Amino acid sequence: MNQQTSDADRAFLATTIQLAKENVAAGGGPFGALLVDARGEVVAVGQNRVTRDNDPTAHAEVVAIRAAAQSRQNFNLSGLTLYSSCEPCPMCLASSLWARVDRIVFAADRHDAAEGGFDDLEFYELFARDRSTWGTPIDWEPMDDRGAPFDAWRAEESRIDY
Amino acid sequence: MNQQTSDADRAFLATTIQLAKENVAAGGGPFGALLVDARGEVVAVGQNRVTRDNDPTAHAEVVAIRAAAQSRQNFNLSGLTLYSSCEPCPMCLASSLWARVDRIVFAADRHDAAEGGFDDLEFYELFARDRSTWGTPIDWEPMDDRGAPFDAWRAEESRIDY
């Protein structure tokens, strides 16, 4: 047992696992997530909707993050903990960073996901390798005016930082 | 000039920079993106909508990916090239991998974004470090039934792989 986790954490993870199982029965991917506030109240629920919504970004964690941000009417989700039935993939992990969640807790890991047929482990391994070795070409063309949007941004007094 | 990029690539990047500048004028973040098919037709356009939609995941690239997948009614965007005014952050890069785009081309990079006040560089650096050093705690609790959703998934004959 992880020394950092509590009975409450395990109860929330059990719920994410239940959400994941129910999602498979409903025709979706085997992933569930919750966002919970400091009082232990569930702010948002997510289940994988990639195939049902034709949205490759609709992982359970991203679905929960979008729902919580809508519910709060705030793109900043500080104060919340993200629980996931499985280790967040790089997309979901970075989404959590942008959302400024306080903490992330997960049950299965990238290796469990790989056994299930998912690419999370492969993508983590790609992130650790030089991009020149990736199958997907990634080309950087440093256009002369590439800084113009940032210049406009810094000059915009009414900008909302995020 | 990057040897891997063409005049057509630079024209599409110029469009993403224009989209980024227009988005600042409209109250959004300084980022624009396009998804283009092999014939050079623009399939989807994206501008950063984090603050306007209260969606921390609504980066330009993710907005374009979601729009293209809706347009195609398919979560798989193979055959498309993603153009972005700025290097995709880890969230957007992983989104592109899940979407199975053929190629990624960008103009500004993570260092330009950092000068603009954005955390892309910081998040890339976090990804390269051990998670125990992150400010955001990430706890793994290997629940006994963590594999149950994957067992259900593998047993589901009508499952749609992605």
PDB file of C-alpha atoms in Angstrom:
ATOM      1  CA  MET A   1       0.000   0.000   0.000  1.00  0.00           C
ATOM      2  CA  ASN A   2       1.233   3.486  -0.877  1.00  0.00           C
ATOM      3  CA  GLN A   3       2.040   5.474   2.275  1.00  0.00           C
ATOM      4  CA  GLN A   4       0.808   8.643   0.575  1.00  0.00           C
ATOM      5  CA  THR A   5      -2.751   7.400   0.059  1.00  0.00           C
ATOM      6  CA  SER A   6      -5.658   7.318   2.506  1.00  0.00           C
ATOM      7  CA  ASP A   7      -8.845   5.286   2.876  1.00  0.00           C
ATOM      8  CA  ALA A   8     -10.672   8.165   1.210  1.00  0.00           C
ATOM      9  CA  ASP A   9      -8.252   8.012  -1.730  1.00  0.00           C
ATOM     10  CA  ARG A  10      -8.888   4.299  -2.117  1.00  0.00           C
ATOM     11  CA  ALA A  11     -12.638   4.833  -2.003  1.00  0.00           C
ATOM     12  CA  PHE A  12     -12.420   7.422  -4.800  1.00  0.00           C
ATOM     13  CA  LEU A  13     -10.167   5.120  -6.847  1.00  0.00           C
ATOM     14  CA  ALA A  14     -12.700   2.307  -6.387  1.00  0.00           C
ATOM     15  CA  THR A  15     -15.301   4.647  -7.879  1.00  0.00           C
ATOM     16  CA  THR A  16     -13.073   5.399 -10.881  1.00  0.00           C
ATOM     17  CA  ILE A  17     -12.608   1.670 -11.469  1.00  0.00           C
ATOM     18  CA  GLN A  18     -16.369   1.203 -11.312  1.00  0.00           C
ATOM     19  CA  LEU A  19     -16.836   4.078 -13.784  1.00  0.00           C
ATOM     20  CA  ALA A  20     -14.288   2.424 -16.096  1.00  0.00           C
ATOM     21  CA  LYS A  21     -16.034  -0.946 -15.999  1.00  0.00           C
ATOM     22  CA  GLU A  22     -19.435   0.628 -16.600  1.00  0.00           C
ATOM     23  CA  ASN A  23     -18.002   2.558 -19.535  1.00  0.00           C
ATOM     24  CA  VAL A  24     -16.863  -0.645 -21.237  1.00  0.00           C
ATOM     25  CA  ALA A  25     -20.371  -2.069 -20.811  1.00  0.00           C
ATOM     26  CA  ALA A  26     -21.682   1.126 -22.455  1.00  0.00           C
ATOM     27  CA  GLY A  27     -19.356   0.755 -25.450  1.00  0.00           C
ATOM     28  CA  GLY A  28     -16.524   3.041 -24.344  1.00  0.00           C
ATOM     29  CA  GLY A  29     -12.902   2.655 -23.312  1.00  0.00           C
ATOM     30  CA  PRO A  30     -11.912   1.167 -19.921  1.00  0.00           C
ATOM     31  CA  PHE A  31     -11.092   4.383 -18.087  1.00  0.00           C
ATOM     32  CA  GLY A  32     -12.801   6.488 -15.406  1.00  0.00           C
ATOM     33  CA  ALA A  33     -11.829   9.634 -13.503  1.00  0.00           C
ATOM     34  CA  LEU A  34     -13.062  11.989 -10.790  1.00  0.00           C
ATOM     35  CA  LEU A  35     -12.199  15.491  -9.654  1.00  0.00           C
ATOM     36  CA  VAL A  36     -12.723  15.962  -5.937  1.00  0.00           C
ATOM     37  CA  ASP A  37     -12.452  19.102  -3.805  1.00  0.00           C
ATOM     38  CA  ALA A  38     -10.769  19.529  -0.430  1.00  0.00           C
ATOM     39  CA  ARG A  39     -14.018  18.716   1.405  1.00  0.00           C
ATOM     40  CA  GLY A  40     -14.219  15.374  -0.389  1.00  0.00           C
ATOM     41  CA  GLU A  41     -17.035  16.416  -2.705  1.00  0.00           C
ATOM     42  CA  VAL A  42     -17.021  15.113  -6.259  1.00  0.00           C
ATOM     43  CA  VAL A  43     -16.916  18.114  -8.593  1.00  0.00           C
ATOM     44  CA  ALA A  44     -16.802  16.208 -11.895  1.00  0.00           C
ATOM     45  CA  VAL A  45     -16.895  12.697 -13.325  1.00  0.00           C
ATOM     46  CA  GLY A  46     -15.235  11.491 -16.533  1.00  0.00           C
ATOM     47  CA  GLN A  47     -15.422   8.363 -18.661  1.00  0.00           C
ATOM     48  CA  ASN A  48     -13.507   7.791 -21.872  1.00  0.00           C
ATOM     49  CA  ARG A  49     -15.572   9.048 -24.822  1.00  0.00           C
ATOM     50  CA  VAL A  50     -13.027   8.827 -27.690  1.00  0.00           C
ATOM     51  CA  THR A  51     -15.017   6.451 -29.866  1.00  0.00           C
ATOM     52  CA  ARG A  52     -18.502   7.553 -28.830  1.00  0.00           C
ATOM     53  CA  ASP A  53     -17.852  11.260 -29.393  1.00  0.00           C
ATOM     54  CA  ASN A  54     -15.274  10.881 -32.182  1.00  0.00           C
ATOM     55  CA  ASP A  55     -12.881  12.941 -30.087  1.00  0.00           C
ATOM     56  CA  PRO A  56      -9.342  11.568 -29.757  1.00  0.00           C
ATOM     57  CA  THR A  57      -8.772  13.904 -26.794  1.00  0.00           C
ATOM     58  CA  ALA A  58     -11.810  12.684 -24.806  1.00  0.00           C
ATOM     59  CA  HIS A  59      -9.901  10.598 -22.264  1.00  0.00           C
ATOM     60  CA  ALA A  60     -11.618  10.183 -18.898  1.00  0.00           C
ATOM     61  CA  GLU A  61      -9.326  12.701 -17.202  1.00  0.00           C
ATOM     62  CA  VAL A  62      -9.788  15.335 -19.929  1.00  0.00           C
ATOM     63  CA  VAL A  63     -13.559  14.818 -19.870  1.00  0.00           C
ATOM     64  CA  ALA A  64     -13.549  15.346 -16.083  1.00  0.00           C
ATOM     65  CA  ILE A  65     -11.304  18.419 -16.351  1.00  0.00           C
ATOM     66  CA  ARG A  66     -13.540  20.018 -18.985  1.00  0.00           C
ATOM     67  CA  ALA A  67     -16.641  19.260 -16.919  1.00  0.00           C
ATOM     68  CA  ALA A  68     -15.164  20.680 -13.711  1.00  0.00           C
ATOM     69  CA  ALA A  69     -13.990  23.838 -15.497  1.00  0.00           C
ATOM     70  CA  GLN A  70     -17.483  24.299 -16.940  1.00  0.00           C
ATOM     71  CA  SER A  71     -19.055  23.694 -13.562  1.00  0.00           C
ATOM     72  CA  ARG A  72     -16.750  26.215 -11.876  1.00  0.00           C
ATOM     73  CA  GLN A  73     -16.782  28.557 -14.877  1.00  0.00           C
ATOM     74  CA  ASN A  74     -13.027  28.734 -14.368  1.00  0.00           C
ATOM     75  CA  PHE A  75     -10.128  27.300 -16.363  1.00  0.00           C
ATOM     76  CA  ASN A  76      -8.095  27.058 -13.131  1.00  0.00           C
ATOM     77  CA  LEU A  77      -8.910  23.957 -11.110  1.00  0.00           C
ATOM     78  CA  SER A  78      -6.546  24.515  -8.208  1.00  0.00           C
ATOM     79  CA  GLY A  79      -7.829  22.979  -4.990  1.00  0.00           C
ATOM     80  CA  LEU A  80      -8.979  19.788  -6.730  1.00  0.00           C
ATOM     81  CA  THR A  81      -7.512  16.269  -6.754  1.00  0.00           C
ATOM     82  CA  LEU A  82      -7.705  14.161  -9.907  1.00  0.00           C
ATOM     83  CA  TYR A  83      -8.431  10.470  -9.349  1.00  0.00           C
ATOM     84  CA  SER A  84      -8.044   8.118 -12.293  1.00  0.00           C
ATOM     85  CA  SER A  85      -8.556   4.396 -12.753  1.00  0.00           C
ATOM     86  CA  CYS A  86      -5.296   4.387 -14.727  1.00  0.00           C
ATOM     87  CA  GLU A  87      -2.135   6.489 -14.824  1.00  0.00           C
ATOM     88  CA  PRO A  88      -2.794   9.633 -16.867  1.00  0.00           C
ATOM     89  CA  CYS A  89      -1.167   9.502 -20.318  1.00  0.00           C
ATOM     90  CA  PRO A  90       1.113  12.410 -21.322  1.00  0.00           C
ATOM     91  CA  MET A  91      -1.898  14.308 -22.736  1.00  0.00           C
ATOM     92  CA  CYS A  92      -3.896  13.900 -19.531  1.00  0.00           C
ATOM     93  CA  LEU A  93      -0.908  14.622 -17.299  1.00  0.00           C
ATOM     94  CA  ALA A  94      -0.136  17.863 -19.129  1.00  0.00           C
ATOM     95  CA  SER A  95      -3.864  18.751 -19.113  1.00  0.00           C
ATOM     96  CA  SER A  96      -3.751  18.380 -15.331  1.00  0.00           C
ATOM     97  CA  LEU A  97      -0.747  20.700 -15.148  1.00  0.00           C
ATOM     98  CA  TRP A  98      -2.474  23.344 -17.263  1.00  0.00           C
ATOM     99  CA  ALA A  99      -5.598  22.948 -15.093  1.00  0.00           C
ATOM    100  CA  ARG A 100      -3.399  23.456 -11.996  1.00  0.00           C
ATOM    101  CA  VAL A 101      -4.913  20.568 -10.043  1.00  0.00           C
ATOM    102  CA  ASP A 102      -3.396  20.081  -6.589  1.00  0.00           C
ATOM    103  CA  ARG A 103      -2.733  16.337  -6.777  1.00  0.00           C
ATOM    104  CA  ILE A 104      -3.126  13.258  -8.967  1.00  0.00           C
ATOM    105  CA  VAL A 105      -3.881   9.714  -7.721  1.00  0.00           C
ATOM    106  CA  PHE A 106      -4.192   6.642  -9.953  1.00  0.00           C
ATOM    107  CA  ALA A 107      -4.717   2.854  -9.668  1.00  0.00           C
ATOM    108  CA  ALA A 108      -3.552   0.934 -12.780  1.00  0.00           C
ATOM    109  CA  ASP A 109      -0.360   2.144 -14.469  1.00  0.00           C
ATOM    110  CA  ARG A 110       0.998   2.503 -18.011  1.00  0.00           C
ATOM    111  CA  HIS A 111       2.073  -1.143 -18.027  1.00  0.00           C
ATOM    112  CA  ASP A 112      -1.431  -2.344 -17.121  1.00  0.00           C
ATOM    113  CA  ALA A 113      -2.736  -0.124 -19.940  1.00  0.00           C
ATOM    114  CA  ALA A 114      -0.247  -1.666 -22.380  1.00  0.00           C
ATOM    115  CA  GLU A 115      -1.534  -5.118 -21.474  1.00  0.00           C
ATOM    116  CA  GLY A 116      -4.994  -3.804 -22.254  1.00  0.00           C
ATOM    117  CA  GLY A 117      -3.800  -2.817 -25.742  1.00  0.00           C
ATOM    118  CA  PHE A 118      -3.312   0.931 -25.186  1.00  0.00           C
ATOM    119  CA  ASP A 119      -0.392   3.137 -26.268  1.00  0.00           C
ATOM    120  CA  ASP A 120       0.230   5.092 -23.041  1.00  0.00           C
ATOM    121  CA  LEU A 121       3.516   3.285 -22.336  1.00  0.00           C
ATOM    122  CA  GLU A 122       4.667   3.714 -25.945  1.00  0.00           C
ATOM    123  CA  PHE A 123       3.904   7.439 -25.884  1.00  0.00           C
ATOM    124  CA  TYR A 124       5.776   7.887 -22.581  1.00  0.00           C
ATOM    125  CA  GLU A 125       8.746   6.141 -24.157  1.00  0.00           C
ATOM    126  CA  LEU A 126       8.531   8.414 -27.222  1.00  0.00           C
ATOM    127  CA  PHE A 127       8.528  11.494 -24.985  1.00  0.00           C
ATOM    128  CA  ALA A 128      11.788  10.269 -23.433  1.00  0.00           C
ATOM    129  CA  ARG A 129      13.475   9.832 -26.835  1.00  0.00           C
ATOM    130  CA  ASP A 130      14.829  12.354 -29.323  1.00  0.00           C
ATOM    131  CA  ARG A 131      12.100  13.415 -31.739  1.00  0.00           C
ATOM    132  CA  SER A 132      14.240  12.590 -34.747  1.00  0.00           C
ATOM    133  CA  THR A 133      13.608   8.930 -33.865  1.00  0.00           C
ATOM    134  CA  TRP A 134       9.805   9.258 -33.831  1.00  0.00           C
ATOM    135  CA  GLY A 135       7.718   7.750 -36.600  1.00  0.00           C
ATOM    136  CA  THR A 136       5.784  11.039 -36.801  1.00  0.00           C
ATOM    137  CA  PRO A 137       7.922  13.783 -38.410  1.00  0.00           C
ATOM    138  CA  ILE A 138       7.992  16.972 -36.325  1.00  0.00           C
ATOM    139  CA  ASP A 139       9.415  19.917 -38.261  1.00  0.00           C
ATOM    140  CA  TRP A 140      10.384  23.292 -36.859  1.00  0.00           C
ATOM    141  CA  GLU A 141      10.422  26.214 -39.295  1.00  0.00           C
ATOM    142  CA  PRO A 142      11.403  29.365 -37.340  1.00  0.00           C
ATOM    143  CA  MET A 143       9.380  31.882 -39.362  1.00  0.00           C
ATOM    144  CA  ASP A 144      10.627  35.484 -39.151  1.00  0.00           C
ATOM    145  CA  ASP A 145       7.360  36.707 -37.608  1.00  0.00           C
ATOM    146  CA  ARG A 146       6.886  33.763 -35.252  1.00  0.00           C
ATOM    147  CA  GLY A 147       7.107  36.120 -32.271  1.00  0.00           C
ATOM    148  CA  ALA A 148       4.402  38.502 -33.502  1.00  0.00           C
ATOM    149  CA  PRO A 149       1.519  36.768 -31.660  1.00  0.00           C
ATOM    150  CA  PHE A 150       3.478  36.936 -28.385  1.00  0.00           C
ATOM    151  CA  ASP A 151       4.306  40.607 -29.013  1.00  0.00           C
ATOM    152  CA  ALA A 152       0.597  41.277 -29.502  1.00  0.00           C
ATOM    153  CA  TRP A 153      -0.182  39.290 -26.347  1.00  0.00           C
ATOM    154  CA  ARG A 154       2.275  41.206 -24.174  1.00  0.00           C
ATOM    155  CA  ALA A 155       0.925  44.491 -25.543  1.00  0.00           C
ATOM    156  CA  GLU A 156      -2.693  43.543 -24.783  1.00  0.00           C
ATOM    157  CA  GLU A 157      -3.516  45.184 -21.469  1.00  0.00           C
ATOM    158  CA  SER A 158      -6.820  43.350 -21.062  1.00  0.00           C
ATOM    159  CA  ARG A 159      -5.274  39.919 -21.559  1.00  0.00           C
ATOM    160  CA  ILE A 160      -6.306  37.131 -19.178  1.00  0.00           C
ATOM    161  CA  ASP A 161      -3.205  35.140 -18.169  1.00  0.00           C
ATOM    162  CA  TYR A 162      -3.533  31.384 -17.772  1.00  0.00           C
TER     163      TYR A 162
ATOM    164  CA  MET B   1      15.430  27.515 -43.345  1.00  0.00           C
ATOM    165  CA  ASN B   2      14.502  23.966 -42.396  1.00  0.00           C
ATOM    166  CA  GLN B   3      15.308  21.559 -45.256  1.00  0.00           C
ATOM    167  CA  GLN B   4      12.231  19.508 -44.377  1.00  0.00           C
ATOM    168  CA  THR B   5       9.751  22.315 -44.989  1.00  0.00           C
ATOM    169  CA  SER B   6       8.267  23.557 -48.278  1.00  0.00           C
ATOM    170  CA  ASP B   7       6.782  26.814 -49.536  1.00  0.00           C
ATOM    171  CA  ALA B   8       3.350  25.295 -48.867  1.00  0.00           C
ATOM    172  CA  ASP B   9       4.380  24.564 -45.279  1.00  0.00           C
ATOM    173  CA  ARG B  10       5.483  28.154 -44.801  1.00  0.00           C
ATOM    174  CA  ALA B  11       2.213  29.444 -46.236  1.00  0.00           C
ATOM    175  CA  PHE B  12       0.222  27.329 -43.778  1.00  0.00           C
ATOM    176  CA  LEU B  13       2.437  28.470 -40.897  1.00  0.00           C
ATOM    177  CA  ALA B  14       1.873  32.089 -41.941  1.00  0.00           C
ATOM    178  CA  THR B  15      -1.866  31.400 -41.652  1.00  0.00           C
ATOM    179  CA  THR B  16      -1.449  29.959 -38.144  1.00  0.00           C
ATOM    180  CA  ILE B  17       0.495  33.070 -37.097  1.00  0.00           C
ATOM    181  CA  GLN B  18      -2.287  35.243 -38.493  1.00  0.00           C
ATOM    182  CA  LEU B  19      -4.869  33.161 -36.592  1.00  0.00           C
ATOM    183  CA  ALA B  20      -2.814  33.606 -33.419  1.00  0.00           C
ATOM    184  CA  LYS B  21      -2.604  37.375 -33.820  1.00  0.00           C
ATOM    185  CA  GLU B  22      -6.331  37.663 -34.558  1.00  0.00           C
ATOM    186  CA  ASN B  23      -7.086  35.573 -31.498  1.00  0.00           C
ATOM    187  CA  VAL B  24      -5.241  37.994 -29.236  1.00  0.00           C
ATOM    188  CA  ALA B  25      -7.266  40.847 -30.708  1.00  0.00           C
ATOM    189  CA  ALA B  26     -10.407  38.816 -29.917  1.00  0.00           C
ATOM    190  CA  GLY B  27      -9.382  38.309 -26.293  1.00  0.00           C
ATOM    191  CA  GLY B  28      -7.783  34.861 -26.548  1.00  0.00           C
ATOM    192  CA  GLY B  29      -4.307  33.386 -26.225  1.00  0.00           C
ATOM    193  CA  PRO B  30      -1.612  33.926 -28.911  1.00  0.00           C
ATOM    194  CA  PHE B  31      -1.848  30.557 -30.636  1.00  0.00           C
ATOM    195  CA  GLY B  32      -3.309  29.278 -33.923  1.00  0.00           C
ATOM    196  CA  ALA B  33      -3.353  25.890 -35.655  1.00  0.00           C
ATOM    197  CA  LEU B  34      -4.525  24.161 -38.832  1.00  0.00           C
ATOM    198  CA  LEU B  35      -5.099  20.589 -39.898  1.00  0.00           C
ATOM    199  CA  VAL B  36      -4.463  20.075 -43.606  1.00  0.00           C
ATOM    200  CA  ASP B  37      -5.003  17.021 -45.764  1.00  0.00           C
ATOM    201  CA  ALA B  38      -2.658  15.548 -48.385  1.00  0.00           C
ATOM    202  CA  ARG B  39      -4.260  17.636 -51.150  1.00  0.00           C
ATOM    203  CA  GLY B  40      -3.483  20.819 -49.225  1.00  0.00           C
ATOM    204  CA  GLU B  41      -7.060  21.444 -48.151  1.00  0.00           C
ATOM    205  CA  VAL B  42      -7.647  22.897 -44.697  1.00  0.00           C
ATOM    206  CA  VAL B  43      -9.783  20.436 -42.744  1.00  0.00           C
ATOM    207  CA  ALA B  44      -9.934  22.344 -39.467  1.00  0.00           C
ATOM    208  CA  VAL B  45      -8.840  25.595 -37.841  1.00  0.00           C
ATOM    209  CA  GLY B  46      -8.036  26.150 -34.170  1.00  0.00           C
ATOM    210  CA  GLN B  47      -7.436  29.169 -31.957  1.00  0.00           C
ATOM    211  CA  ASN B  48      -6.713  29.064 -28.239  1.00  0.00           C
ATOM    212  CA  ARG B  49      -9.991  29.212 -26.302  1.00  0.00           C
ATOM    213  CA  VAL B  50      -8.825  28.448 -22.740  1.00  0.00           C
ATOM    214  CA  THR B  51     -10.067  31.653 -21.182  1.00  0.00           C
ATOM    215  CA  ARG B  52     -13.053  32.259 -23.452  1.00  0.00           C
ATOM    216  CA  ASP B  53     -14.487  28.743 -23.027  1.00  0.00           C
ATOM    217  CA  ASN B  54     -13.185  28.118 -19.495  1.00  0.00           C
ATOM    218  CA  ASP B  55     -11.508  24.980 -20.823  1.00  0.00           C
ATOM    219  CA  PRO B  56      -7.866  24.476 -19.776  1.00  0.00           C
ATOM    220  CA  THR B  57      -7.482  21.901 -22.577  1.00  0.00           C
ATOM    221  CA  ALA B  58      -8.673  24.236 -25.369  1.00  0.00           C
ATOM    222  CA  HIS B  59      -5.268  24.942 -26.875  1.00  0.00           C
ATOM    223  CA  ALA B  60      -5.297  25.796 -30.597  1.00  0.00           C
ATOM    224  CA  GLU B  61      -4.053  22.350 -31.609  1.00  0.00           C
ATOM    225  CA  VAL B  62      -6.597  20.511 -29.464  1.00  0.00           C
ATOM    226  CA  VAL B  63      -9.395  22.745 -30.772  1.00  0.00           C
ATOM    227  CA  ALA B  64      -8.336  21.929 -34.356  1.00  0.00           C
ATOM    228  CA  ILE B  65      -8.058  18.197 -33.604  1.00  0.00           C
ATOM    229  CA  ARG B  66     -11.528  18.108 -32.053  1.00  0.00           C
ATOM    230  CA  ALA B  67     -12.985  20.047 -34.975  1.00  0.00           C
ATOM    231  CA  ALA B  68     -11.362  17.808 -37.598  1.00  0.00           C
ATOM    232  CA  ALA B  69     -12.509  14.657 -35.826  1.00  0.00           C
ATOM    233  CA  GLN B  70     -16.066  16.036 -35.711  1.00  0.00           C
ATOM    234  CA  SER B  71     -15.869  17.000 -39.365  1.00  0.00           C
ATOM    235  CA  ARG B  72     -14.618  13.552 -40.378  1.00  0.00           C
ATOM    236  CA  GLN B  73     -16.788  11.792 -37.794  1.00  0.00           C
ATOM    237  CA  ASN B  74     -13.665   9.800 -36.999  1.00  0.00           C
ATOM    238  CA  PHE B  75     -11.326   9.863 -33.982  1.00  0.00           C
ATOM    239  CA  ASN B  76      -8.453   8.834 -36.279  1.00  0.00           C
ATOM    240  CA  LEU B  77      -6.945  11.759 -38.183  1.00  0.00           C
ATOM    241  CA  SER B  78      -4.284   9.881 -40.117  1.00  0.00           C
ATOM    242  CA  GLY B  79      -3.498  11.548 -43.416  1.00  0.00           C
ATOM    243  CA  LEU B  80      -3.515  15.034 -41.896  1.00  0.00           C
ATOM    244  CA  THR B  81      -0.668  17.425 -41.072  1.00  0.00           C
ATOM    245  CA  LEU B  82      -0.907  19.651 -37.998  1.00  0.00           C
ATOM    246  CA  TYR B  83       0.448  23.182 -38.435  1.00  0.00           C
ATOM    247  CA  SER B  84       0.849  25.314 -35.338  1.00  0.00           C
ATOM    248  CA  SER B  85       2.039  28.867 -34.745  1.00  0.00           C
ATOM    249  CA  CYS B  86       4.008  27.505 -31.775  1.00  0.00           C
ATOM    250  CA  GLU B  87       5.537  24.185 -30.785  1.00  0.00           C
ATOM    251  CA  PRO B  88       2.809  21.919 -29.392  1.00  0.00           C
ATOM    252  CA  CYS B  89       3.019  21.570 -25.596  1.00  0.00           C
ATOM    253  CA  PRO B  90       3.134  18.031 -24.133  1.00  0.00           C
ATOM    254  CA  MET B  91      -0.683  17.935 -24.014  1.00  0.00           C
ATOM    255  CA  CYS B  92      -1.008  18.935 -27.672  1.00  0.00           C
ATOM    256  CA  LEU B  93       1.832  16.684 -28.798  1.00  0.00           C
ATOM    257  CA  ALA B  94       0.285  13.654 -27.112  1.00  0.00           C
ATOM    258  CA  SER B  95      -3.141  14.638 -28.492  1.00  0.00           C
ATOM    259  CA  SER B  96      -1.577  14.560 -31.951  1.00  0.00           C
ATOM    260  CA  LEU B  97      -0.180  11.085 -31.301  1.00  0.00           C
ATOM    261  CA  TRP B  98      -3.574   9.785 -30.150  1.00  0.00           C
ATOM    262  CA  ALA B  99      -5.159  11.410 -33.222  1.00  0.00           C
ATOM    263  CA  ARG B 100      -2.557   9.651 -35.393  1.00  0.00           C
ATOM    264  CA  VAL B 101      -1.736  12.725 -37.474  1.00  0.00           C
ATOM    265  CA  ASP B 102       0.926  12.131 -40.142  1.00  0.00           C
ATOM    266  CA  ARG B 103       3.148  15.095 -39.396  1.00  0.00           C
ATOM    267  CA  ILE B 104       3.560  18.190 -37.214  1.00  0.00           C
ATOM    268  CA  VAL B 105       5.049  21.541 -38.323  1.00  0.00           C
ATOM    269  CA  PHE B 106       5.477  24.581 -36.062  1.00  0.00           C
ATOM    270  CA  ALA B 107       6.940  28.118 -36.157  1.00  0.00           C
ATOM    271  CA  ALA B 108       7.724  29.516 -32.681  1.00  0.00           C
ATOM    272  CA  ASP B 109       9.150  27.104 -30.109  1.00  0.00           C
ATOM    273  CA  ARG B 110       8.865  26.473 -26.369  1.00  0.00           C
ATOM    274  CA  HIS B 111      11.465  29.159 -25.661  1.00  0.00           C
ATOM    275  CA  ASP B 112       9.500  31.777 -27.603  1.00  0.00           C
ATOM    276  CA  ALA B 113       6.418  30.708 -25.614  1.00  0.00           C
ATOM    277  CA  ALA B 114       8.316  31.094 -22.340  1.00  0.00           C
ATOM    278  CA  GLU B 115       9.229  34.658 -23.318  1.00  0.00           C
ATOM    279  CA  GLY B 116       5.511  35.213 -23.903  1.00  0.00           C
ATOM    280  CA  GLY B 117       4.818  34.092 -20.324  1.00  0.00           C
ATOM    281  CA  PHE B 118       3.630  30.526 -21.003  1.00  0.00           C
ATOM    282  CA  ASP B 119       4.586  27.306 -19.181  1.00  0.00           C
ATOM    283  CA  ASP B 120       5.282  25.021 -22.169  1.00  0.00           C
ATOM    284  CA  LEU B 121       9.033  24.963 -21.523  1.00  0.00           C
ATOM    285  CA  GLU B 122       8.532  24.375 -17.793  1.00  0.00           C
ATOM    286  CA  PHE B 123       6.168  21.468 -18.459  1.00  0.00           C
ATOM    287  CA  TYR B 124       8.603  19.888 -20.938  1.00  0.00           C
ATOM    288  CA  GLU B 125      11.296  20.160 -18.283  1.00  0.00           C
ATOM    289  CA  LEU B 126       8.988  18.556 -15.703  1.00  0.00           C
ATOM    290  CA  PHE B 127       8.301  15.653 -18.077  1.00  0.00           C
ATOM    291  CA  ALA B 128      12.050  15.054 -18.288  1.00  0.00           C
ATOM    292  CA  ARG B 129      12.444  14.923 -14.499  1.00  0.00           C
ATOM    293  CA  ASP B 130      11.489  12.296 -11.934  1.00  0.00           C
ATOM    294  CA  ARG B 131       7.951  12.891 -10.705  1.00  0.00           C
ATOM    295  CA  SER B 132       9.046  12.868  -7.081  1.00  0.00           C
ATOM    296  CA  THR B 133      10.571  16.293  -7.812  1.00  0.00           C
ATOM    297  CA  TRP B 134       7.344  17.800  -9.178  1.00  0.00           C
ATOM    298  CA  GLY B 135       5.409  20.370  -7.184  1.00  0.00           C
ATOM    299  CA  THR B 136       2.216  18.424  -7.952  1.00  0.00           C
ATOM    300  CA  PRO B 137       2.097  15.159  -5.954  1.00  0.00           C
ATOM    301  CA  ILE B 138       1.346  12.138  -8.143  1.00  0.00           C
ATOM    302  CA  ASP B 139       0.446   9.051  -6.110  1.00  0.00           C
ATOM    303  CA  TRP B 140       0.112   5.509  -7.384  1.00  0.00           C
ATOM    304  CA  GLU B 141      -2.067   3.137  -5.366  1.00  0.00           C
ATOM    305  CA  PRO B 142      -2.099  -0.252  -7.151  1.00  0.00           C
ATOM    306  CA  MET B 143      -5.631  -1.310  -6.177  1.00  0.00           C
ATOM    307  CA  ASP B 144      -6.248  -5.073  -6.279  1.00  0.00           C
ATOM    308  CA  ASP B 145      -8.943  -4.746  -8.948  1.00  0.00           C
ATOM    309  CA  ARG B 146      -7.109  -2.137 -11.040  1.00  0.00           C
ATOM    310  CA  GLY B 147      -7.033  -4.570 -13.975  1.00  0.00           C
ATOM    311  CA  ALA B 148     -10.769  -5.274 -13.974  1.00  0.00           C
ATOM    312  CA  PRO B 149     -11.647  -2.550 -16.526  1.00  0.00           C
ATOM    313  CA  PHE B 150      -9.027  -3.931 -18.925  1.00  0.00           C
ATOM    314  CA  ASP B 151     -10.300  -7.487 -18.387  1.00  0.00           C
ATOM    315  CA  ALA B 152     -13.791  -6.273 -19.271  1.00  0.00           C
ATOM    316  CA  TRP B 153     -12.390  -4.450 -22.307  1.00  0.00           C
ATOM    317  CA  ARG B 154     -10.547  -7.481 -23.664  1.00  0.00           C
ATOM    318  CA  ALA B 155     -13.680  -9.611 -23.145  1.00  0.00           C
ATOM    319  CA  GLU B 156     -15.878  -7.123 -25.024  1.00  0.00           C
ATOM    320  CA  GLU B 157     -16.199  -8.469 -28.545  1.00  0.00           C
ATOM    321  CA  SER B 158     -17.861  -5.347 -29.903  1.00  0.00           C
ATOM    322  CA  ARG B 159     -15.157  -3.029 -28.591  1.00  0.00           C
ATOM    323  CA  ILE B 160     -13.853  -0.302 -30.912  1.00  0.00           C
ATOM    324  CA  ASP B 161     -10.056  -0.126 -30.623  1.00  0.00           C
ATOM    325  CA  TYR B 162      -8.391   3.283 -30.743  1.00  0.00           C
TER     326      TYR B 162
END
